[in-house]
Amino acid sequence: MVKEDREVELKLELDADGAELLRAHALLAPIEPRAAPQSSIYYDTPDGMLRRSGFTLRVRDSKGRHVQTVKQQVNGAAAGLFDRPEWEDGIEGCEPDFDLAAKTPLGPLLTKKVRRALRPLIRSDVSRTVWMVDWHGGTIEVVLDVGDVTGGKAVERIAELELELKNGSAPILLEFARALIDAVPARIGVLTKAERGYRLADGSAARAAKGERIDLSPGMSSGEGFAAICHSCLRQFRLNEPLVVSTSDPSALHQARVAMRRLRSAFVLFRPLVAGDPAFPAIREEVRWFTNQLGDARNLDVLLKRVGDRSKPLRKLLETARDEAYEQVLGALASTRLRHLMLDLVAWIETGAWRRGEPAAEPIEDFASDQLDKRWRKVKKGGRQLAKMEPEARHQLRIEVKKLRYAVEFLAALQTGNAAAGQKKFAAAVEDVQEQLGHLNDAETARELLGDLIGERPDRDALLRAARGDDAQTSEKETIAAAAQAHRALIDIGRFWR
């Protein structure tokens, strides 16, 4: 008989040395672990129909015992903390047992056509070590997997740590994780093994990741919506972090920074929910600290692209500064401070005091409309004299436009019918305004950055001329005009949510 369980699990990722540090940790060293090799095959159609529907179908082989598991993703992908219903049972052999799978919510999808199309698409082969730990009145299963995940022709070496709550409440799990990461360089995990395999198979693991559509639905509470948005931001950051660490990819750094800026915008958008939480100010300041660590490297990437090959001395100067800025980024990414911040964020999102406040229980639709109105008024009024604005005023307007754009993206899934079509048109117009204002801000940032880097060098004037280019003034005037025109177009479109 298929048994349904509720799996509450915190997933962490370890670096090359992390597995041995974990084994030697004082909380685990006195406990005799169980260890066994384990192979898992994930079945899906070639076009990933099960994945798109929010399911995984896995058959696992451990010492000749085969277990079939169906897992269902609920309310979108979380960062670190996975709370998923699952159905599992022992089966004969490594082929799926469709009769058992049909007794789960996956059953309606398993038509004859789908059953014939299912293939073993993803495989994981790991050495699994398990410790059972009694901790502060709860029981936690600590699972370390070291091995390979294969998707298509690509293989990735992994060291994953899963903390599964067997008895007790979620805060116990998070406190135990805090105790581990002081000594073990572990990062919040956002990918299941199946997701990791799919990303290997389609090549997306090697590309910078943009923010994904957030699975909001009418009828959910504002608190549930805020949590889903925060998890989406953390997921976007973590998907890009490995590329920044391994290749210093400018696109991945940009998307990692966008993820953190989206998170800060979510804090502003949902301030009525979280402002009274005593933990919020510290969380907000730590997120601000880390976001700022990424700023110089991103600004130098943009400036290098603007300068191109116009001046070799200037390019060499900027490349040296960029290398130093990336060292700062890598230092922040490797820091215990960031590891604690990410875990604290997950804990606060899931168990923070803000969840018990009345605003968190409000319907998301009413809250969304009110907050979009607020953001809209600031952008509409603030851009009336855009063509005559000073740089600082344009910068403030750009920030408000960015907040409006992120709010529209966060809440997009709530729109249906004509409102959904209006949302797409409005979002494109907001993006146009932000892009034009962004060009102007990049130019202003470049001037300040160059002034600091060049200082009083003898060739200062020549380097500044090379950075500006011959048509800089004309280009700036044209961009201001384009920004003003984009703002007028946005005003003409108007609100789609009312």
Short mmCIF file of C-alpha atoms in Angstrom, two decimals:
data_model
loop_
_atom_site.label_atom_id
_atom_site.label_comp_id
_atom_site.label_asym_id
_atom_site.label_seq_id
_atom_site.Cartn_x
_atom_site.Cartn_y
_atom_site.Cartn_z
CA MET A 1 0.00 0.00 0.00
CA VAL A 2 1.28 3.47 -0.90
CA LYS A 3 1.95 5.57 2.19
CA GLU A 4 1.74 9.37 2.17
CA ASP A 5 4.27 11.27 4.30
CA ARG A 6 4.93 14.95 4.79
CA GLU A 7 8.61 15.56 4.24
CA VAL A 8 10.04 18.61 6.03
CA GLU A 9 13.63 18.80 4.92
CA LEU A 10 16.40 21.38 4.90
CA LYS A 11 18.83 20.93 2.04
CA LEU A 12 22.40 22.25 2.18
CA GLU A 13 25.25 22.04 -0.30
CA LEU A 14 28.85 21.39 0.73
CA ASP A 15 32.12 22.25 -0.96
CA ALA A 16 34.93 19.78 -1.60
CA ASP A 17 36.16 19.76 2.02
CA GLY A 18 32.75 20.04 3.62
CA ALA A 19 31.93 16.33 3.79
CA GLU A 20 34.96 15.46 5.93
CA LEU A 21 34.42 18.48 8.17
CA LEU A 22 30.84 17.34 8.66
CA ARG A 23 31.84 13.81 9.61
CA ALA A 24 34.20 15.21 12.26
CA HIS A 25 31.66 17.68 13.70
CA ALA A 26 31.18 17.37 17.46
CA LEU A 27 27.43 16.84 17.07
CA LEU A 28 27.91 13.82 14.77
CA ALA A 29 31.26 12.25 15.66
CA PRO A 30 29.95 10.35 18.75
CA ILE A 31 27.07 8.80 16.74
CA GLU A 32 27.56 5.59 14.76
CA PRO A 33 26.21 6.27 11.26
CA ARG A 34 24.66 3.94 8.71
CA ALA A 35 26.28 3.96 5.29
CA ALA A 36 25.31 2.42 1.97
CA PRO A 37 25.62 3.04 -1.77
CA GLN A 38 22.43 4.28 -3.37
CA SER A 39 21.32 4.62 -6.99
CA SER A 40 18.21 6.52 -8.06
CA ILE A 41 16.54 6.76 -11.45
CA TYR A 42 14.07 9.55 -12.24
CA TYR A 43 11.47 8.80 -14.88
CA ASP A 44 9.75 11.36 -17.10
CA THR A 45 8.60 11.83 -20.67
CA PRO A 46 11.22 13.21 -23.09
CA ASP A 47 9.49 16.60 -22.98
CA GLY A 48 9.42 16.64 -19.15
CA MET A 49 5.65 16.42 -18.66
CA LEU A 50 5.86 15.17 -15.06
CA ARG A 51 8.32 17.88 -14.16
CA ARG A 52 6.13 20.61 -15.63
CA SER A 53 3.18 19.24 -13.68
CA GLY A 54 5.08 19.44 -10.39
CA PHE A 55 5.85 15.73 -9.88
CA THR A 56 8.87 13.47 -9.72
CA LEU A 57 8.73 9.69 -10.13
CA ARG A 58 11.80 8.01 -8.67
CA VAL A 59 12.92 4.42 -8.21
CA ARG A 60 15.76 4.01 -5.73
CA ASP A 61 18.00 0.95 -5.32
CA SER A 62 19.86 0.52 -2.04
CA LYS A 63 21.48 -2.86 -1.39
CA GLY A 64 19.06 -4.55 -3.77
CA ARG A 65 15.94 -3.08 -2.18
CA HIS A 66 13.87 -0.99 -4.58
CA VAL A 67 11.63 1.84 -3.39
CA GLN A 68 9.36 3.87 -5.65
CA THR A 69 8.66 7.46 -4.58
CA VAL A 70 6.28 10.04 -6.00
CA LYS A 71 6.93 13.60 -4.82
CA GLN A 72 4.77 16.63 -5.46
CA GLN A 73 5.91 20.24 -5.49
CA VAL A 74 3.46 22.44 -3.57
CA ASN A 75 3.25 26.25 -3.93
CA GLY A 76 6.39 26.67 -5.99
CA ALA A 77 10.02 26.01 -5.27
CA ALA A 78 11.41 26.92 -1.86
CA ALA A 79 14.94 27.89 -0.92
CA GLY A 80 16.53 25.43 1.47
CA LEU A 81 13.43 24.25 3.29
CA PHE A 82 11.45 21.65 1.35
CA ASP A 83 7.97 20.74 2.56
CA ARG A 84 6.57 18.23 0.07
CA PRO A 85 4.03 15.44 0.21
CA GLU A 86 5.47 12.13 -0.94
CA TRP A 87 4.15 8.63 -1.53
CA GLU A 88 6.47 5.65 -1.44
CA ASP A 89 6.43 1.89 -1.33
CA GLY A 90 8.70 -1.05 -1.97
CA ILE A 91 8.54 -2.52 -5.48
CA GLU A 92 10.12 -5.34 -7.46
CA GLY A 93 12.91 -4.20 -9.76
CA CYS A 94 13.94 -0.79 -11.09
CA GLU A 95 10.98 -0.22 -13.43
CA PRO A 96 8.09 1.95 -12.13
CA ASP A 97 5.04 0.21 -10.70
CA PHE A 98 2.19 2.09 -12.39
CA ASP A 99 -0.50 0.43 -10.30
CA LEU A 100 1.02 1.89 -7.15
CA ALA A 101 1.73 5.27 -8.78
CA ALA A 102 -1.91 5.43 -9.93
CA LYS A 103 -2.99 5.53 -6.27
CA THR A 104 -1.19 8.87 -5.76
CA PRO A 105 -2.08 12.34 -7.12
CA LEU A 106 0.18 11.47 -10.05
CA GLY A 107 -2.39 8.89 -11.16
CA PRO A 108 -4.56 11.11 -13.42
CA LEU A 109 -1.49 11.99 -15.49
CA LEU A 110 -0.51 8.38 -16.11
CA THR A 111 -2.48 7.75 -19.27
CA LYS A 112 -1.47 4.87 -21.51
CA LYS A 113 0.32 7.31 -23.79
CA VAL A 114 2.31 8.80 -20.90
CA ARG A 115 3.20 5.38 -19.50
CA ARG A 116 4.61 4.33 -22.86
CA ALA A 117 6.59 7.56 -23.13
CA LEU A 118 8.23 7.47 -19.68
CA ARG A 119 12.02 7.13 -19.83
CA PRO A 120 14.86 7.06 -17.25
CA LEU A 121 16.06 10.65 -17.80
CA ILE A 122 18.04 11.44 -14.64
CA ARG A 123 20.30 9.25 -12.51
CA SER A 124 22.10 9.77 -9.22
CA ASP A 125 24.75 7.46 -7.76
CA VAL A 126 25.86 8.40 -4.27
CA SER A 127 27.38 7.06 -1.11
CA ARG A 128 24.81 7.84 1.58
CA THR A 129 25.71 8.27 5.26
CA VAL A 130 22.93 8.67 7.83
CA TRP A 131 23.03 9.85 11.44
CA MET A 132 19.98 9.99 13.75
CA VAL A 133 20.35 12.92 16.14
CA ASP A 134 18.25 13.80 19.18
CA TRP A 135 18.27 17.60 19.45
CA HIS A 136 16.36 19.88 21.84
CA GLY A 137 13.38 17.58 22.13
CA GLY A 138 13.25 16.63 18.45
CA THR A 139 14.74 13.98 16.23
CA ILE A 140 16.63 14.89 13.07
CA GLU A 141 17.85 12.56 10.37
CA VAL A 142 21.15 13.85 9.00
CA VAL A 143 21.85 12.51 5.51
CA LEU A 144 25.09 13.11 3.62
CA ASP A 145 25.16 12.19 -0.08
CA VAL A 146 28.46 12.26 -1.95
CA GLY A 147 28.53 11.16 -5.57
CA ASP A 148 27.36 12.03 -9.06
CA VAL A 149 24.20 13.26 -10.76
CA THR A 150 23.83 12.53 -14.47
CA GLY A 151 21.50 14.39 -16.83
CA GLY A 152 21.80 13.72 -20.55
CA LYS A 153 25.52 13.43 -21.26
CA ALA A 154 26.56 15.75 -18.43
CA VAL A 155 27.73 14.65 -14.98
CA GLU A 156 28.10 16.76 -11.84
CA ARG A 157 29.89 15.83 -8.63
CA ILE A 158 27.78 16.65 -5.58
CA ALA A 159 28.07 16.73 -1.79
CA GLU A 160 24.62 17.33 -0.35
CA LEU A 161 23.44 17.49 3.22
CA GLU A 162 19.78 16.86 3.99
CA LEU A 163 18.36 17.48 7.44
CA GLU A 164 14.97 15.82 7.74
CA LEU A 165 12.71 16.45 10.70
CA LYS A 166 11.47 13.14 12.08
CA ASN A 167 9.98 14.52 15.26
CA GLY A 168 9.51 18.12 16.43
CA SER A 169 8.96 21.52 14.79
CA ALA A 170 10.71 23.35 11.96
CA PRO A 171 12.58 25.80 14.29
CA ILE A 172 14.42 22.82 15.82
CA LEU A 173 15.67 21.85 12.36
CA LEU A 174 16.88 25.38 11.63
CA GLU A 175 18.66 25.76 14.98
CA PHE A 176 20.48 22.47 14.41
CA ALA A 177 21.59 23.71 10.99
CA ARG A 178 22.98 26.89 12.56
CA ALA A 179 25.07 24.79 14.91
CA LEU A 180 26.52 22.87 11.95
CA ILE A 181 27.38 25.76 9.63
CA ASP A 182 29.63 27.49 12.15
CA ALA A 183 32.23 24.82 11.37
CA VAL A 184 31.05 23.41 8.04
CA PRO A 185 31.01 25.58 4.86
CA ALA A 186 27.47 24.69 3.81
CA ARG A 187 25.16 26.77 1.63
CA ILE A 188 21.40 26.70 1.35
CA GLY A 189 20.35 24.19 -1.31
CA VAL A 190 17.62 25.06 -3.80
CA LEU A 191 17.75 22.09 -6.17
CA THR A 192 16.54 18.56 -5.79
CA LYS A 193 18.66 15.91 -7.48
CA ALA A 194 16.03 15.66 -10.21
CA GLU A 195 16.15 19.41 -10.86
CA ARG A 196 19.93 19.30 -10.92
CA GLY A 197 19.80 16.52 -13.51
CA TYR A 198 17.31 18.38 -15.70
CA ARG A 199 19.52 21.49 -15.63
CA LEU A 200 22.52 19.40 -16.64
CA ALA A 201 20.57 17.80 -19.47
CA ASP A 202 19.30 21.05 -20.98
CA GLY A 203 22.48 23.05 -20.37
CA SER A 204 20.89 25.65 -18.09
CA ALA A 205 23.31 24.78 -15.27
CA ALA A 206 26.03 26.60 -17.23
CA ARG A 207 23.95 29.75 -17.83
CA ALA A 208 23.01 32.69 -15.64
CA ALA A 209 19.50 32.25 -14.19
CA LYS A 210 16.84 34.94 -14.32
CA GLY A 211 13.99 35.17 -11.85
CA GLU A 212 11.29 32.55 -12.38
CA ARG A 213 7.56 33.18 -12.50
CA ILE A 214 6.24 32.98 -8.94
CA ASP A 215 3.45 30.54 -8.22
CA LEU A 216 0.90 32.86 -6.54
CA SER A 217 -2.78 32.05 -6.71
CA PRO A 218 -6.00 33.92 -5.87
CA GLY A 219 -7.17 33.05 -2.40
CA MET A 220 -3.77 32.63 -0.80
CA SER A 221 -2.87 34.93 2.08
CA SER A 222 -0.49 37.87 1.79
CA GLY A 223 1.90 36.02 4.10
CA GLU A 224 1.98 32.97 1.85
CA GLY A 225 2.57 35.23 -1.13
CA PHE A 226 5.42 37.10 0.56
CA ALA A 227 7.10 33.81 1.56
CA ALA A 228 6.86 32.48 -2.01
CA ILE A 229 8.39 35.69 -3.38
CA CYS A 230 11.28 35.62 -0.89
CA HIS A 231 12.02 31.97 -1.67
CA SER A 232 12.05 32.80 -5.39
CA CYS A 233 14.62 35.56 -4.83
CA LEU A 234 16.86 33.29 -2.75
CA ARG A 235 16.56 30.56 -5.34
CA GLN A 236 17.61 32.93 -8.13
CA PHE A 237 20.63 34.03 -6.09
CA ARG A 238 21.73 30.48 -5.30
CA LEU A 239 21.36 29.30 -8.90
CA ASN A 240 23.82 32.00 -9.97
CA GLU A 241 26.28 31.81 -7.08
CA PRO A 242 28.20 28.72 -8.33
CA LEU A 243 28.90 30.38 -11.69
CA VAL A 244 30.19 33.51 -9.97
CA VAL A 245 32.50 31.41 -7.80
CA SER A 246 33.78 29.13 -10.55
CA THR A 247 34.00 31.48 -13.56
CA SER A 248 33.44 35.09 -12.39
CA ASP A 249 30.71 35.21 -15.04
CA PRO A 250 29.48 38.85 -15.34
CA SER A 251 25.98 37.72 -16.30
CA ALA A 252 25.74 35.43 -13.27
CA LEU A 253 26.99 38.19 -10.99
CA HIS A 254 24.41 40.56 -12.46
CA GLN A 255 21.59 38.07 -11.89
CA ALA A 256 22.81 37.30 -8.35
CA ARG A 257 22.71 41.03 -7.60
CA VAL A 258 19.29 41.37 -9.23
CA ALA A 259 18.04 38.57 -6.98
CA MET A 260 19.12 40.39 -3.85
CA ARG A 261 17.71 43.70 -5.08
CA ARG A 262 14.42 41.95 -5.84
CA LEU A 263 14.45 40.63 -2.27
CA ARG A 264 14.96 44.13 -0.91
CA SER A 265 12.11 45.37 -3.09
CA ALA A 266 9.91 42.59 -1.67
CA PHE A 267 10.72 43.88 1.82
CA VAL A 268 9.48 47.33 0.75
CA LEU A 269 6.38 46.00 -1.01
CA PHE A 270 5.35 43.85 1.97
CA ARG A 271 6.49 46.28 4.66
CA PRO A 272 2.96 46.39 6.21
CA LEU A 273 3.42 42.68 7.01
CA VAL A 274 6.95 42.73 8.41
CA ALA A 275 7.58 46.20 9.88
CA GLY A 276 6.45 45.13 13.36
CA ASP A 277 8.63 42.02 13.49
CA PRO A 278 11.53 42.69 15.92
CA ALA A 279 13.88 40.60 13.76
CA PHE A 280 13.15 42.51 10.55
CA PRO A 281 15.59 45.47 10.95
CA ALA A 282 18.59 43.17 11.43
CA ILE A 283 17.56 40.94 8.51
CA ARG A 284 17.08 43.99 6.26
CA GLU A 285 20.49 45.46 7.18
CA GLU A 286 22.32 42.20 6.58
CA VAL A 287 20.69 41.87 3.15
CA ARG A 288 21.74 45.46 2.43
CA TRP A 289 25.31 44.65 3.51
CA PHE A 290 25.59 41.68 1.20
CA THR A 291 23.94 43.37 -1.78
CA ASN A 292 26.47 46.19 -1.47
CA GLN A 293 29.32 43.65 -1.68
CA LEU A 294 28.28 42.94 -5.28
CA GLY A 295 27.98 46.54 -6.43
CA ASP A 296 31.55 47.50 -7.36
CA ALA A 297 32.16 44.37 -9.43
CA ARG A 298 28.91 44.86 -11.35
CA ASN A 299 29.61 48.56 -11.97
CA LEU A 300 33.08 47.75 -13.29
CA ASP A 301 31.67 45.06 -15.59
CA VAL A 302 29.27 47.66 -17.05
CA LEU A 303 32.03 50.26 -17.39
CA LEU A 304 34.37 47.83 -19.13
CA LYS A 305 31.65 47.05 -21.64
CA ARG A 306 31.08 50.78 -22.25
CA VAL A 307 34.78 51.50 -22.72
CA GLY A 308 35.45 48.57 -25.03
CA ASP A 309 38.87 48.81 -26.67
CA ARG A 310 39.06 52.60 -27.00
CA SER A 311 42.02 52.86 -24.62
CA LYS A 312 44.36 50.07 -23.57
CA PRO A 313 45.69 51.96 -20.50
CA LEU A 314 42.14 52.65 -19.32
CA ARG A 315 41.04 49.07 -19.93
CA LYS A 316 44.03 47.72 -18.00
CA LEU A 317 43.19 50.03 -15.10
CA LEU A 318 39.57 48.89 -15.07
CA GLU A 319 40.43 45.19 -15.38
CA THR A 320 42.76 45.45 -12.37
CA ALA A 321 40.03 47.16 -10.36
CA ARG A 322 37.50 44.56 -11.51
CA ASP A 323 39.74 41.69 -10.39
CA GLU A 324 40.03 43.29 -6.96
CA ALA A 325 36.25 43.80 -6.80
CA TYR A 326 35.62 40.16 -7.66
CA GLU A 327 37.99 39.11 -4.88
CA GLN A 328 35.76 41.08 -2.53
CA VAL A 329 32.71 39.30 -3.94
CA LEU A 330 34.30 35.87 -3.52
CA GLY A 331 35.28 36.72 0.03
CA ALA A 332 31.70 37.67 0.88
CA LEU A 333 30.33 34.52 -0.78
CA ALA A 334 32.68 32.32 1.25
CA SER A 335 32.00 34.07 4.55
CA THR A 336 30.34 32.56 7.61
CA ARG A 337 28.39 35.80 7.80
CA LEU A 338 26.63 35.06 4.50
CA ARG A 339 25.96 31.43 5.45
CA HIS A 340 24.25 32.60 8.61
CA LEU A 341 22.34 35.29 6.73
CA MET A 342 20.93 32.80 4.24
CA LEU A 343 19.88 30.38 6.97
CA ASP A 344 18.44 33.22 9.07
CA LEU A 345 16.44 34.36 6.05
CA VAL A 346 14.96 30.91 5.53
CA ALA A 347 14.13 30.66 9.24
CA TRP A 348 12.58 34.14 9.30
CA ILE A 349 10.54 33.53 6.15
CA GLU A 350 9.12 30.32 7.58
CA THR A 351 8.82 30.99 11.31
CA GLY A 352 9.19 34.76 11.83
CA ALA A 353 6.88 36.71 14.16
CA TRP A 354 5.48 38.60 11.14
CA ARG A 355 3.55 35.46 10.16
CA ARG A 356 1.36 35.78 13.27
CA GLY A 357 0.27 39.35 12.52
CA GLU A 358 -3.12 40.24 11.07
CA PRO A 359 -1.72 41.76 7.83
CA ALA A 360 -0.20 38.38 6.90
CA ALA A 361 -3.66 36.84 6.86
CA GLU A 362 -5.11 39.38 4.40
CA PRO A 363 -6.07 38.04 0.94
CA ILE A 364 -3.19 38.56 -1.46
CA GLU A 365 -5.44 40.11 -4.15
CA ASP A 366 -6.53 43.07 -2.00
CA PHE A 367 -3.03 43.64 -0.71
CA ALA A 368 -1.55 43.47 -4.21
CA SER A 369 -3.93 46.08 -5.65
CA ASP A 370 -3.26 48.52 -2.81
CA GLN A 371 0.51 48.17 -3.08
CA LEU A 372 0.51 48.50 -6.88
CA ASP A 373 -1.53 51.69 -6.49
CA LYS A 374 1.08 53.07 -4.11
CA ARG A 375 4.01 52.25 -6.38
CA TRP A 376 2.11 53.57 -9.44
CA ARG A 377 1.36 56.96 -7.88
CA LYS A 378 5.05 57.54 -7.10
CA VAL A 379 6.15 56.69 -10.64
CA LYS A 380 3.35 58.64 -12.32
CA LYS A 381 3.92 61.81 -10.30
CA GLY A 382 7.70 61.50 -10.04
CA GLY A 383 8.31 61.39 -13.80
CA ARG A 384 6.26 64.39 -14.90
CA GLN A 385 9.32 66.63 -15.34
CA LEU A 386 11.72 63.86 -16.26
CA ALA A 387 13.40 65.75 -19.11
CA LYS A 388 14.36 68.60 -16.74
CA MET A 389 15.46 66.52 -13.77
CA GLU A 390 18.86 66.63 -12.12
CA PRO A 391 20.77 63.31 -12.03
CA GLU A 392 19.92 62.63 -8.37
CA ALA A 393 16.18 63.09 -9.01
CA ARG A 394 16.36 60.77 -12.01
CA HIS A 395 18.16 58.24 -9.84
CA GLN A 396 15.35 58.33 -7.27
CA LEU A 397 12.77 57.95 -10.02
CA ARG A 398 14.66 54.95 -11.39
CA ILE A 399 14.48 53.31 -7.96
CA GLU A 400 10.71 53.84 -7.82
CA VAL A 401 10.30 52.47 -11.36
CA LYS A 402 12.37 49.43 -10.41
CA LYS A 403 10.16 48.82 -7.36
CA LEU A 404 7.06 49.06 -9.54
CA ARG A 405 8.53 46.66 -12.10
CA TYR A 406 9.45 44.07 -9.47
CA ALA A 407 6.01 44.40 -7.86
CA VAL A 408 4.34 43.75 -11.22
CA GLU A 409 6.59 40.72 -11.83
CA PHE A 410 6.06 39.33 -8.32
CA LEU A 411 2.27 39.50 -8.63
CA ALA A 412 1.90 38.55 -12.30
CA ALA A 413 0.41 35.11 -11.62
CA LEU A 414 -2.62 36.71 -9.92
CA GLN A 415 -3.80 38.25 -13.19
CA THR A 416 -6.19 36.40 -15.49
CA GLY A 417 -8.07 37.19 -18.71
CA ASN A 418 -7.85 40.79 -19.90
CA ALA A 419 -5.88 41.78 -16.82
CA ALA A 420 -3.15 39.27 -17.74
CA ALA A 421 -2.84 40.77 -21.22
CA GLY A 422 -2.75 44.26 -19.72
CA GLN A 423 -0.10 43.17 -17.26
CA LYS A 424 2.25 42.08 -20.05
CA LYS A 425 1.84 45.38 -21.90
CA PHE A 426 2.30 47.39 -18.71
CA ALA A 427 5.35 45.33 -17.65
CA ALA A 428 7.04 45.92 -21.01
CA ALA A 429 6.45 49.67 -20.71
CA VAL A 430 7.83 49.78 -17.15
CA GLU A 431 10.89 47.84 -18.28
CA ASP A 432 11.46 50.37 -21.09
CA VAL A 433 11.41 53.28 -18.64
CA GLN A 434 13.76 51.47 -16.27
CA GLU A 435 16.16 50.60 -19.08
CA GLN A 436 16.44 54.20 -20.30
CA LEU A 437 16.90 55.53 -16.77
CA GLY A 438 19.39 52.73 -16.15
CA HIS A 439 21.55 53.92 -19.06
CA LEU A 440 21.63 57.39 -17.53
CA ASN A 441 22.45 56.02 -14.09
CA ASP A 442 25.24 53.85 -15.54
CA ALA A 443 26.78 56.94 -17.11
CA GLU A 444 26.62 58.86 -13.82
CA THR A 445 28.02 55.91 -11.88
CA ALA A 446 30.81 55.58 -14.45
CA ARG A 447 31.81 59.22 -13.99
CA GLU A 448 32.04 58.82 -10.22
CA LEU A 449 33.84 55.48 -10.43
CA LEU A 450 36.36 56.76 -12.96
CA GLY A 451 37.06 59.82 -10.87
CA ASP A 452 37.95 57.63 -7.90
CA LEU A 453 40.05 55.20 -9.94
CA ILE A 454 41.99 57.70 -12.04
CA GLY A 455 42.64 60.21 -9.30
CA GLU A 456 45.28 62.79 -10.27
CA ARG A 457 47.25 60.73 -12.76
CA PRO A 458 49.15 62.72 -15.39
CA ASP A 459 47.06 61.12 -18.14
CA ARG A 460 43.78 61.80 -16.32
CA ASP A 461 42.23 63.97 -19.07
CA ALA A 462 43.08 61.50 -21.83
CA LEU A 463 41.61 58.58 -19.88
CA LEU A 464 38.40 60.52 -19.14
CA ARG A 465 38.01 61.44 -22.81
CA ALA A 466 38.48 57.80 -23.80
CA ALA A 467 35.87 56.71 -21.27
CA ARG A 468 33.30 59.26 -22.44
CA GLY A 469 33.67 58.65 -26.15
CA ASP A 470 33.10 61.28 -28.84
CA ASP A 471 29.31 61.38 -28.72
CA ALA A 472 28.70 61.05 -24.97
CA GLN A 473 26.86 64.36 -24.55
CA THR A 474 24.62 63.79 -27.57
CA SER A 475 23.90 60.24 -26.43
CA GLU A 476 22.89 61.43 -22.95
CA LYS A 477 20.45 63.98 -24.35
CA GLU A 478 18.92 61.34 -26.60
CA THR A 479 18.60 58.92 -23.69
CA ILE A 480 16.87 61.52 -21.52
CA ALA A 481 14.42 62.20 -24.35
CA ALA A 482 13.83 58.46 -24.79
CA ALA A 483 13.23 58.03 -21.04
CA ALA A 484 10.69 60.88 -21.02
CA GLN A 485 8.91 59.38 -24.03
CA ALA A 486 8.86 55.91 -22.39
CA HIS A 487 7.37 57.43 -19.23
CA ARG A 488 4.60 59.13 -21.24
CA ALA A 489 3.84 55.83 -22.96
CA LEU A 490 3.56 54.11 -19.58
CA ILE A 491 1.15 56.77 -18.33
CA ASP A 492 -0.98 56.31 -21.45
CA ILE A 493 -1.25 52.56 -20.78
CA GLY A 494 -2.33 53.14 -17.19
CA ARG A 495 -3.22 50.62 -14.50
CA PHE A 496 -4.15 47.12 -15.54
CA TRP A 497 -5.18 45.92 -12.08
CA ARG A 498 -8.21 48.18 -11.56
#
